[in-house]
Short mmCIF file of C-alpha atoms in Angstrom, two decimals:
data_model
loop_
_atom_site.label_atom_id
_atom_site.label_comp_id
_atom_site.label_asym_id
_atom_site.label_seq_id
_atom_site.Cartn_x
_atom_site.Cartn_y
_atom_site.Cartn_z
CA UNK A 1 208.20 276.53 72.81
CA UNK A 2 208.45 274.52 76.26
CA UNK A 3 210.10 271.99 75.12
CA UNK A 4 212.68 274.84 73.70
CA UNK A 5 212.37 276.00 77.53
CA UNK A 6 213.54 273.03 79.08
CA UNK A 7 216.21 272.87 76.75
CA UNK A 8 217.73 276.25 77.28
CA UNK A 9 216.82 275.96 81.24
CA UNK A 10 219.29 272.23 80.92
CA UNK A 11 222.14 274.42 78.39
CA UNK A 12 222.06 277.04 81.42
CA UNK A 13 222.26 274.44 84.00
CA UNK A 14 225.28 273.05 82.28
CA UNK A 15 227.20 276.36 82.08
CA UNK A 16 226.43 277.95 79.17
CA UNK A 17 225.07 281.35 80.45
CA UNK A 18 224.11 282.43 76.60
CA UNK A 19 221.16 279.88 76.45
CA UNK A 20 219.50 282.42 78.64
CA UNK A 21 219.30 285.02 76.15
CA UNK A 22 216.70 282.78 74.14
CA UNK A 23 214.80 282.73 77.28
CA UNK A 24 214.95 286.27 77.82
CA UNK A 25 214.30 287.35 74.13
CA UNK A 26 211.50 285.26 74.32
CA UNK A 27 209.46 286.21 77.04
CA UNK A 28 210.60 290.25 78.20
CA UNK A 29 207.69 291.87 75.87
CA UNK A 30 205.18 289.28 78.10
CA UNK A 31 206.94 290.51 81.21
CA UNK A 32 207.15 293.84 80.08
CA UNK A 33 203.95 294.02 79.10
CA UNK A 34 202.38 293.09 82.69
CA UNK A 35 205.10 294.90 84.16
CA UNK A 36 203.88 298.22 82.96
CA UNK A 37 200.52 297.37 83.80
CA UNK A 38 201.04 297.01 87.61
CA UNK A 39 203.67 299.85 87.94
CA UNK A 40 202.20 301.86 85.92
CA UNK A 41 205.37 303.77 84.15
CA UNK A 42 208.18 302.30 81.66
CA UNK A 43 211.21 302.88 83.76
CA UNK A 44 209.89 300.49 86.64
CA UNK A 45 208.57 298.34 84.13
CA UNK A 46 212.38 297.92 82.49
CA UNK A 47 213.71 297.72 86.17
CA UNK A 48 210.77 295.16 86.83
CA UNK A 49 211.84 292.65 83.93
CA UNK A 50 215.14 293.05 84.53
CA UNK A 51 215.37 292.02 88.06
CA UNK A 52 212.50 289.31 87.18
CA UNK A 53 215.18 287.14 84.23
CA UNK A 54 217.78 288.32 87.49
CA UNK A 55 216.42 286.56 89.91
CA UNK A 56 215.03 283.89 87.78
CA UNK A 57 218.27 282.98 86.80
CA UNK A 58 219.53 282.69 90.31
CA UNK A 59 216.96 280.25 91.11
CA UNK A 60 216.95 278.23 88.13
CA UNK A 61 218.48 275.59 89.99
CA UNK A 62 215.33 275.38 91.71
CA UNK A 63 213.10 275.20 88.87
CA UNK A 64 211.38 272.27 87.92
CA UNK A 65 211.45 271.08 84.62
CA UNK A 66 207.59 269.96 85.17
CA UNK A 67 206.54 273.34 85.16
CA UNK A 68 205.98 275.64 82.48
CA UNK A 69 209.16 278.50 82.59
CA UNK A 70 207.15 281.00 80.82
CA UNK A 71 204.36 280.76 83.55
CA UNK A 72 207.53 280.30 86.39
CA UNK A 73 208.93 283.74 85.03
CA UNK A 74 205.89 285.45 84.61
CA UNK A 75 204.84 285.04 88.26
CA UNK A 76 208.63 286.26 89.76
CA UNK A 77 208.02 289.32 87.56
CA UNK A 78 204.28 289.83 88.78
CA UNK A 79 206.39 289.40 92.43
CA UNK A 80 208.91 292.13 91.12
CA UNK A 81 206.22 294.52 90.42
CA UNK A 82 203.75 293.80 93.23
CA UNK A 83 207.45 294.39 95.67
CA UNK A 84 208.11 297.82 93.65
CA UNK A 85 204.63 299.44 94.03
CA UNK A 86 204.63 298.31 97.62
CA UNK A 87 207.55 300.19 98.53
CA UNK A 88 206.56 302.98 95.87
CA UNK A 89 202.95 303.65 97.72
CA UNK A 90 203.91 305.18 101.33
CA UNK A 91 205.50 307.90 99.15
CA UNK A 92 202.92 308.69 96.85
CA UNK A 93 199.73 308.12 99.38
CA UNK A 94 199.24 311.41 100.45
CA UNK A 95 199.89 312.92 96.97
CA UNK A 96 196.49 310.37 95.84
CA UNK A 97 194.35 311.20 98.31
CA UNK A 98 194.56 314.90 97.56
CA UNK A 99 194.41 314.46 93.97
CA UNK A 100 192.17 312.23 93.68
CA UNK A 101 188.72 313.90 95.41
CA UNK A 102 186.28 313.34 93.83
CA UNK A 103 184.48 317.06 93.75
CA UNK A 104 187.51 318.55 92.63
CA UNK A 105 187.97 315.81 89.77
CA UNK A 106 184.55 316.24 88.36
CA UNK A 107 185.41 320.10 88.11
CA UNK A 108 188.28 319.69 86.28
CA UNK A 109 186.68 317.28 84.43
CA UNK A 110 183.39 319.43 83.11
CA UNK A 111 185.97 322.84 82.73
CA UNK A 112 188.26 320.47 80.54
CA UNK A 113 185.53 319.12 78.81
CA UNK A 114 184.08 322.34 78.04
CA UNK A 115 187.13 323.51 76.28
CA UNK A 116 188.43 323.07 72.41
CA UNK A 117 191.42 320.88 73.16
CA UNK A 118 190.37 317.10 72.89
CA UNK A 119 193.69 315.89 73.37
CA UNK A 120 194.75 317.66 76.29
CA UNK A 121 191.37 316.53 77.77
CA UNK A 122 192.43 312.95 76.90
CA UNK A 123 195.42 313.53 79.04
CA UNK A 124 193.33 314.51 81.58
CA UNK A 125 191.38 311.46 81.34
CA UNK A 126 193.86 309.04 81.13
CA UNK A 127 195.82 310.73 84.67
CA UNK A 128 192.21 310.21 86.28
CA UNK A 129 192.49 306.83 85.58
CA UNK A 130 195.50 306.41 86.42
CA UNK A 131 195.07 307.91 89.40
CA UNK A 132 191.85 305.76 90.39
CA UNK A 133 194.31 302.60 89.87
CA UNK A 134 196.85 304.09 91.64
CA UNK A 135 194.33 304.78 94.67
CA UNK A 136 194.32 300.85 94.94
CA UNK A 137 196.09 299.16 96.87
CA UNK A 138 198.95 297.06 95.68
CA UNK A 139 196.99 293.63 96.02
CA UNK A 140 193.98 295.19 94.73
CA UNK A 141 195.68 297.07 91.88
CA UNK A 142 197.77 293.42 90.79
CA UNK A 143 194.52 291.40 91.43
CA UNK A 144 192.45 293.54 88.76
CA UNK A 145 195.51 293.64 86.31
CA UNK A 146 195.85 290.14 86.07
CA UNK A 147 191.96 289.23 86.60
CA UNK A 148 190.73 292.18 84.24
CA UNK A 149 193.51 293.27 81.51
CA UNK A 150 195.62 289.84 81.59
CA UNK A 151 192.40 287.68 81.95
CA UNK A 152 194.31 285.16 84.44
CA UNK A 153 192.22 282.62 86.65
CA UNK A 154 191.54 283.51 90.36
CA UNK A 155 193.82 280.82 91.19
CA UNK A 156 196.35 281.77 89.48
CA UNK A 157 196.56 285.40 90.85
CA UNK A 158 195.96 283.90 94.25
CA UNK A 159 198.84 281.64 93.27
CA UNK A 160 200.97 284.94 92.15
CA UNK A 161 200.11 286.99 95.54
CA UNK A 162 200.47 283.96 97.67
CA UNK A 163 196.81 284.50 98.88
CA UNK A 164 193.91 281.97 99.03
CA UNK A 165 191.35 281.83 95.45
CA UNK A 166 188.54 283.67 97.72
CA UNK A 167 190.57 286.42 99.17
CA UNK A 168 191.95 287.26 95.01
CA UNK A 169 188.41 286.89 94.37
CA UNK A 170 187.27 289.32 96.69
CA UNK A 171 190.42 291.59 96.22
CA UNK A 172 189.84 291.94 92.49
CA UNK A 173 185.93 292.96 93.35
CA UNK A 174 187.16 295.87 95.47
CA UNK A 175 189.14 297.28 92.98
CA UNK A 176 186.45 296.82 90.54
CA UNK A 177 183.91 298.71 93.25
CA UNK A 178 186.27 301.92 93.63
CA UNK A 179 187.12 301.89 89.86
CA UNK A 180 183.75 302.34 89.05
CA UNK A 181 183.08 304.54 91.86
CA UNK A 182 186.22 306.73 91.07
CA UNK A 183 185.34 306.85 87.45
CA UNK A 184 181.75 307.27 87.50
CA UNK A 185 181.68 311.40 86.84
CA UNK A 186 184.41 310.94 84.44
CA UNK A 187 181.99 308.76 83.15
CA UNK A 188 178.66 311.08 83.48
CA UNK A 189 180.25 314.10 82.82
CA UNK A 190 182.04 313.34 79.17
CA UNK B 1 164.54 285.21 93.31
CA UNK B 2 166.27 288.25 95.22
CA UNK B 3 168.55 290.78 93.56
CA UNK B 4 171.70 290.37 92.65
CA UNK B 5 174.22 292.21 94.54
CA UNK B 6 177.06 294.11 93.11
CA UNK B 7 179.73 290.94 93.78
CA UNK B 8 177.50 288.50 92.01
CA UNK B 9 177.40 290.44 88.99
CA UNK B 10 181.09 291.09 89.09
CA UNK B 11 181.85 287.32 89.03
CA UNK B 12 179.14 286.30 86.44
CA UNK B 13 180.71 289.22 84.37
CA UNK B 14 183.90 286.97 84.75
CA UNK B 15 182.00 283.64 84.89
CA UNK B 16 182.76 282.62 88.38
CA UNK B 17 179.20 282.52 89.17
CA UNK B 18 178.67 279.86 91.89
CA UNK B 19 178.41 276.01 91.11
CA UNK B 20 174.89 275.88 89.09
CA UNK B 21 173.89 279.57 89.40
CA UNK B 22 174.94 280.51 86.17
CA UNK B 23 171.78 279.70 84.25
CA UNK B 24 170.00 280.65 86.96
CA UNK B 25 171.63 284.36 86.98
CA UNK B 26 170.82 284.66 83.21
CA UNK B 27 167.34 283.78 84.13
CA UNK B 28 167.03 286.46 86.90
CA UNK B 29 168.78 289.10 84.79
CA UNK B 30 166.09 288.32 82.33
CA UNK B 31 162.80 288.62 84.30
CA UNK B 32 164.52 291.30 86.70
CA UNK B 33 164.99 294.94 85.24
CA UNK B 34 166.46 296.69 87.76
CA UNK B 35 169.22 293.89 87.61
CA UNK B 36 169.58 294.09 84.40
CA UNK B 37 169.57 297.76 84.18
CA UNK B 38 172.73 297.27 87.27
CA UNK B 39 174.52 294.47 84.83
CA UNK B 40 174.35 296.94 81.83
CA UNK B 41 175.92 299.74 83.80
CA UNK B 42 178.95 297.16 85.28
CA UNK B 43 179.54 295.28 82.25
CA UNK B 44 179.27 298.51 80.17
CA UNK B 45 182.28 300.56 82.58
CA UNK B 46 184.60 297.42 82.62
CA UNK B 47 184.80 296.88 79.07
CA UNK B 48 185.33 300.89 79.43
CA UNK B 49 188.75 299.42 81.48
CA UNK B 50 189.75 297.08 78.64
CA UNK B 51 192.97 298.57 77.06
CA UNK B 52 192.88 298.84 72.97
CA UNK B 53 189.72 299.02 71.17
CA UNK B 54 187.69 301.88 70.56
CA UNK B 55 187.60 302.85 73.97
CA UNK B 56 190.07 304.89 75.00
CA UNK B 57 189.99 304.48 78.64
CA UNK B 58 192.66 302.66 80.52
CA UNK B 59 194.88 303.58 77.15
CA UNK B 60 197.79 304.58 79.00
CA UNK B 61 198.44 300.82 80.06
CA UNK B 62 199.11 300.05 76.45
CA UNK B 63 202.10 298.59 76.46
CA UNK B 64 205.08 300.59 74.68
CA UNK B 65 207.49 297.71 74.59
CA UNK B 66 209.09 297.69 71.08
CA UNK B 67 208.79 293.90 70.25
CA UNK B 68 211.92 291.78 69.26
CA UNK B 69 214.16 294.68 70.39
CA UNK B 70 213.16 294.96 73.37
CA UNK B 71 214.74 291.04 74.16
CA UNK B 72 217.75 292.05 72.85
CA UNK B 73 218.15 295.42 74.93
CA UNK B 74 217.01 293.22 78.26
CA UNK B 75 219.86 290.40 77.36
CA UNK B 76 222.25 293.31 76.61
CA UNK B 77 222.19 294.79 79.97
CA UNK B 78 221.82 291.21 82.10
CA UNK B 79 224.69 289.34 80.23
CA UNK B 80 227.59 290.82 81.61
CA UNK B 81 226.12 290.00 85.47
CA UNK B 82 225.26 286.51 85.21
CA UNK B 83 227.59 284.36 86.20
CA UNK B 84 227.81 280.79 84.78
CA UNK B 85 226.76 277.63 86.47
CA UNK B 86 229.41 275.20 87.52
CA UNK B 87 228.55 271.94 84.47
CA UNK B 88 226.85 269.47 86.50
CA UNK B 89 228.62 266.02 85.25
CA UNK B 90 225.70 263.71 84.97
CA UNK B 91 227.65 260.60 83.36
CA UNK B 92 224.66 258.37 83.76
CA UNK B 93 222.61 260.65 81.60
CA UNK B 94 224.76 261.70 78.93
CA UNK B 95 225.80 257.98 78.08
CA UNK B 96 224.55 257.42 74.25
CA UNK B 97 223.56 253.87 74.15
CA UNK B 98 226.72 252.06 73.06
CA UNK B 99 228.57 253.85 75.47
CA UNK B 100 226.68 252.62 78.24
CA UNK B 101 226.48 249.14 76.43
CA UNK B 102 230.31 249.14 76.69
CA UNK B 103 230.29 250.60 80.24
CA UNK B 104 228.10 247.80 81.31
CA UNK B 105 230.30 245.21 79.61
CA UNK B 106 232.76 246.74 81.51
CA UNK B 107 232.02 246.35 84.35
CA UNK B 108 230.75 243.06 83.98
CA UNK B 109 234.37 241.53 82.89
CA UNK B 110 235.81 243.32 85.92
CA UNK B 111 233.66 241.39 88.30
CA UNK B 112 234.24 238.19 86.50
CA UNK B 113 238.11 238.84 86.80
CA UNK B 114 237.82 239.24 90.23
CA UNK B 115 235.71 236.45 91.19
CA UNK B 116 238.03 233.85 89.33
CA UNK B 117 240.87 235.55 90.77
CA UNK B 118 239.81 235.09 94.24
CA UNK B 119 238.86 231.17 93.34
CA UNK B 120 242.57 231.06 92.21
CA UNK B 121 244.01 232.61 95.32
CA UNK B 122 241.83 230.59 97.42
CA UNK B 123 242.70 227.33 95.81
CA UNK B 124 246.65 228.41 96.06
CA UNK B 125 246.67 229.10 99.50
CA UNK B 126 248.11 226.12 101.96
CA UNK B 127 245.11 224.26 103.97
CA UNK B 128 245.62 226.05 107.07
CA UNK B 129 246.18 223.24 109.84
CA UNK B 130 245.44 224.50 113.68
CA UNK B 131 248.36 223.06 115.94
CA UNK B 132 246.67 223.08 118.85
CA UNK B 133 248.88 221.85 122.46
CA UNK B 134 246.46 221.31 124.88
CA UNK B 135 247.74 221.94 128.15
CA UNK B 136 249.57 219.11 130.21
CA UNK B 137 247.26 220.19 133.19
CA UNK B 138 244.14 219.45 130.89
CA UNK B 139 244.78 216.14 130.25
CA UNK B 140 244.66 214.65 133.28
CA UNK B 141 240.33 216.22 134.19
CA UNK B 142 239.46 214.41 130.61
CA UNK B 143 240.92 210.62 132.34
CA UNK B 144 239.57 211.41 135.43
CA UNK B 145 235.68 211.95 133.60
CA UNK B 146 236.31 209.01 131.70
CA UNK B 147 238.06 206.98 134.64
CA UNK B 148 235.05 207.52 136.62
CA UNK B 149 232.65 206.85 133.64
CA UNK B 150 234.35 203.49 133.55
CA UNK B 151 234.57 202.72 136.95
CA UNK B 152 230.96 203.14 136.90
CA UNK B 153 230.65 200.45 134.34
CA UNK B 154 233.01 198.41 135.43
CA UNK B 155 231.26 198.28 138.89
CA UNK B 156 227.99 197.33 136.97
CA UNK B 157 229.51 194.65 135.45
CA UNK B 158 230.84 193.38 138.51
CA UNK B 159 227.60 193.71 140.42
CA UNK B 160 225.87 191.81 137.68
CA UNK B 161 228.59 189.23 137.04
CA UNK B 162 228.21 188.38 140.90
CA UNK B 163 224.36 187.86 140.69
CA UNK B 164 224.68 186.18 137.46
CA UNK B 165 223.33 182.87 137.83
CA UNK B 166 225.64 180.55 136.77
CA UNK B 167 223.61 177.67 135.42
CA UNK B 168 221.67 180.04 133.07
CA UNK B 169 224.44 180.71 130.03
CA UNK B 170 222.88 183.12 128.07
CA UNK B 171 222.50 185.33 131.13
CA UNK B 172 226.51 186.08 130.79
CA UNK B 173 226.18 186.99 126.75
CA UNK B 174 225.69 190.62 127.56
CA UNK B 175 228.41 190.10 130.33
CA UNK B 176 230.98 189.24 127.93
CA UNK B 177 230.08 192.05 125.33
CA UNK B 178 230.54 194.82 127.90
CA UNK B 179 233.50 193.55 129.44
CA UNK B 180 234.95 194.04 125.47
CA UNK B 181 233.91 196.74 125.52
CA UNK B 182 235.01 197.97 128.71
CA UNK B 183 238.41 196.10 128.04
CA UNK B 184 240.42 199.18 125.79
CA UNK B 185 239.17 201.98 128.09
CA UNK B 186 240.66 199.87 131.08
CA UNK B 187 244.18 199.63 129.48
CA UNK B 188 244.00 203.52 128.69
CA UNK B 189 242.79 203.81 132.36
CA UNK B 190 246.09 201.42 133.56
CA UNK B 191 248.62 203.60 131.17
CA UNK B 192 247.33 206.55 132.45
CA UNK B 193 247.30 205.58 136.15
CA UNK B 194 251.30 203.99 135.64
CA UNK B 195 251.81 207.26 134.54
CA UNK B 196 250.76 209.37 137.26
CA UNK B 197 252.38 207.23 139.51
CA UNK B 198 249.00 206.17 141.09
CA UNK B 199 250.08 202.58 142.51
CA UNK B 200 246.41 201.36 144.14
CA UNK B 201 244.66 202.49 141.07
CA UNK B 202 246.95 200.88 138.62
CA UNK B 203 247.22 197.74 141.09
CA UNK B 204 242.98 198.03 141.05
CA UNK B 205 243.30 198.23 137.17
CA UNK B 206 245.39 195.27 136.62
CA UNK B 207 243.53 193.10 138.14
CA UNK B 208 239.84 194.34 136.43
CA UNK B 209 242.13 193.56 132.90
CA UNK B 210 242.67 190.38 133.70
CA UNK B 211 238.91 189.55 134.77
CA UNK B 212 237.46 191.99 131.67
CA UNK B 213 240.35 189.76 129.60
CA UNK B 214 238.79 186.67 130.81
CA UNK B 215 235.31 187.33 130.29
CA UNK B 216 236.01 189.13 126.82
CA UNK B 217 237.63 186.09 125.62
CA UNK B 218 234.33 183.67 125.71
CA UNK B 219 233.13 182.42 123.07
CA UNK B 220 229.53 182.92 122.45
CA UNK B 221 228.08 181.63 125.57
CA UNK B 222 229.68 181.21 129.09
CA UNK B 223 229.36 177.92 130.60
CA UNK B 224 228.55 177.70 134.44
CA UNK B 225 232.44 176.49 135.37
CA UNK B 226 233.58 180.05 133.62
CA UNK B 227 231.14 181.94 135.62
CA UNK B 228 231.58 180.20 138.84
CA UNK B 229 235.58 180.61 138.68
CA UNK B 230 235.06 184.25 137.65
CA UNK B 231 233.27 185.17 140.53
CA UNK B 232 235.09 183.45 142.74
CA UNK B 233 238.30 185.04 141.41
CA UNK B 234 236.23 188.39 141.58
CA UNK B 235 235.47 187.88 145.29
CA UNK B 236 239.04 186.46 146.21
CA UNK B 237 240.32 189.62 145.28
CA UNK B 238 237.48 191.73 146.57
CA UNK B 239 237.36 193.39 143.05
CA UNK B 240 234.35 194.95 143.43
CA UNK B 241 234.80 196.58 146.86
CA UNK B 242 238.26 197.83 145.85
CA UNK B 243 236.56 199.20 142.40
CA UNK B 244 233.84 201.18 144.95
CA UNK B 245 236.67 202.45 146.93
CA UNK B 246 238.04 204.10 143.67
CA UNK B 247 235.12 204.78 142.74
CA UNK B 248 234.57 207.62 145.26
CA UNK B 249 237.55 208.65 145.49
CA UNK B 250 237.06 210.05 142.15
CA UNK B 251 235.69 213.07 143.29
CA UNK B 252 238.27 214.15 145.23
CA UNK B 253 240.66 213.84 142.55
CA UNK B 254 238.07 215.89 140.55
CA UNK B 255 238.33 218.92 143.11
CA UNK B 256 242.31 218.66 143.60
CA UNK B 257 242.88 218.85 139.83
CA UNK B 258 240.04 221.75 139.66
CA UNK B 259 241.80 223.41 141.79
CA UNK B 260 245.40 222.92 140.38
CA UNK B 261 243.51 224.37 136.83
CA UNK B 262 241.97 227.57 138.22
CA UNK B 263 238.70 225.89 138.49
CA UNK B 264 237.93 225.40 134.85
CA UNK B 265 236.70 221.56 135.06
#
């Protein structure tokens, strides 16, 4: 398949624009996939891989045929996302922090809990979570992503956030501490 | 051992436990309860994070992407705003091998061509011959240095000719070689002083012929009569006083022609 990389990247190189659509077809569902993770919600996600093959393509010139294009792509979209929640999170801060208290999410927890519908309590569930990765902070939020749910190295995400090993280190262990601190009476109450 | 904090257990739950402390971790976490009791609860709630599963926590990060499709609808709407790079023409690199064989060969003949052509040209062209006129003014410095030079020897000659001793014959050997010598500058010297219409110098160089003639025309040794009758002759004339006389006036005629040049003698 890199080999097939390199091929398409030198087709491209020479002019013919189509070769890219191997490259794309190839690697959007990966893209996609981590994408979704970070932002959280399908339309960025789209808008995410989108302007990741975008501006891949616009640097291609710069790409190096030692390196590994899936891994080269992967890490603009990663960028893409990591850019889009930053922007996103001045908007939505003060909407988390009031949503997200803790005494008022364990009562809505234990009344949901208490009643018949299981899948509306699901719902419920899955917004608290969402919410407790939302309260993380974009580094923090990309860090455990990668680290946690697309098992990457700490060098690697350091390598992604342009941040040394020990700082993605330490940034994936806070989000792990307020994860489990956000989640706990989810956790103790169902 | 002390307890291990909330960080350590994080990274031995992702194995980046410090150089060597892995084993040792395991160990504590087997001898320690309340550690273990901590590493239960941590490793328990982040496999609760893992997407897919049985759990159903952290479900909503499933990804909805609908596999090939999904490629095709990403290439659909990027196509139309890509523009195309310019081709890069890399000759060198797209040469299959006979092509370059025959580039090379090429090339090769072309240099060949041009290297014999040059040899032909070269060989063609008429041996270029430098007509160089000296200057009439320069002439005259060059028989001045050499006038003097022979002066010089001329006046040695005569020196040692006087002293020779006449009853010793083999003495005048090296007499008669030099005056031989000496005998072709002295008629260049004489032309040369006719010419520039230098009367005492030509009337000087007349007479040294005729001595240098003499003495040139010995056979291989001088007997004492020769000697005796050259000297004589030699003082008669006072040869060697006039030949002194010349002698310094060579200078002079050095600077007047050094002037008459610009000074470039």
């Amino acid at each position: 398949m890199g080999e097939n990389d390199h091929a398409a990247v030198r087709a491209i190189l020479a002019g013919d624009t189509d070769a890219y659509a191997a490259l794309v077809k190839r690697h959007s569902a990966t893209l996609f996939r981590v994408a979704y993770r970070i932002t959280g919600n399908q339309a960025d996600a789209d808008d995410v891989v989108q302007e990741a093959f975008l501006r891949g393509y616009r640097k291609l010139d710069g790409f190096e045929s030692r390196s590994n294009f899936g891994t080269w792509i992967y890490r603009i979209a990663v960028r893409c996302a990591l850019d889009r929640i930053d922007g996103r999170k001045a908007d939505e801060r003060s909407r988390v922090s009031e949503e997200t208290d803790l005494e008022q999410q364990a009562v809505q927890v234990a009344d949901q809990a208490a009643g018949p519908e299981r899948l509306l309590l699901s719902a419920e569930i899955a917004a608290m979570q969402e919410m407790a990765l939302r309260s993380l902070s974009p580094t923090e939020r990309t860090a455990f992503v990668l680290r946690h749910l697309e098992d990457r190295s700490t060098e690697e995400i350091a390598a992604v956030l342009g941040i040394a090993p020990n700082a993605a280190k330490q940034a994936v262990f806070r989000a792990v501490q307020k994860l489990r601190l956000r989640l706990a009476t989810l956790r103790v109450r169902t | 051992m002390n307890h291990l904090s909330e960080e350590e257990l994080v990274d031995h739950y992702y194995g980046e436990d410090a150089v060597g402390s892995r084993a040792q971790t395991e160990r504590h976490l087997g001898t320690c309860p309340q550690c273990a009791r901590a590493w239960r609860d941590l490793e328990s709630d982040l496999k609760e994070m893992k997407t897919g599963g049985d759990s159903q926590a952290f479900a909503f990060l499933e990804s909805p992407a609908g596999g090939a499709s999904y490629g095709r609808r990403v290439w659909a709407s990027l196509a139309s705003s890509l523009e195309p790079y310019p081709a890069r023409k890399r000759v060198g690199l797209h040469l299959s091998l006979w092509q370059g064989m025959v580039y090379v060969a090429t090339c090769a003949v072309l240099v060949t061509c041009a290297f014999y052509a040059g040899r032909q040209w070269e060989h063609r062209q008429p041996p270029v011959v430098a007509h160089v006129v000296p200057h009439p003014a320069a002439k005259q410095p060059v028989v001045i240095v050499v006038l003097g030079d022979h002066l010089d020897r001329s006046e040695r000659l005569l020196v040692e000719l006087k002293h020779t001793d006449a009853d010793n014959e083999q003495m005048a050997v090296p007499l008669r070689d030099e005056a031989r010598t000496l005998l072709a500058a002295n008629r260049v010297c004489r032309q040369n002083a006719k010419q520039s219409d230098d009367p005492a110098l030509t009337k000087a160089l007349d007479r040294l012929d005729h001595l240098l003639a003499e003495l040139a025309s010995q056979q291989d040794s001088l007997d004492p009569a020769t000697i005796e009758r050259l000297q004589k002759e030699m003082n008669q004339g006072n040869l060697l006083f006039e030949v002194r006389v010349l002698r310094t006036r060579i200078p002079d005629r050095q600077a007047s022609a050094g002037r008459s040049q610009g000074g470039t003698i």
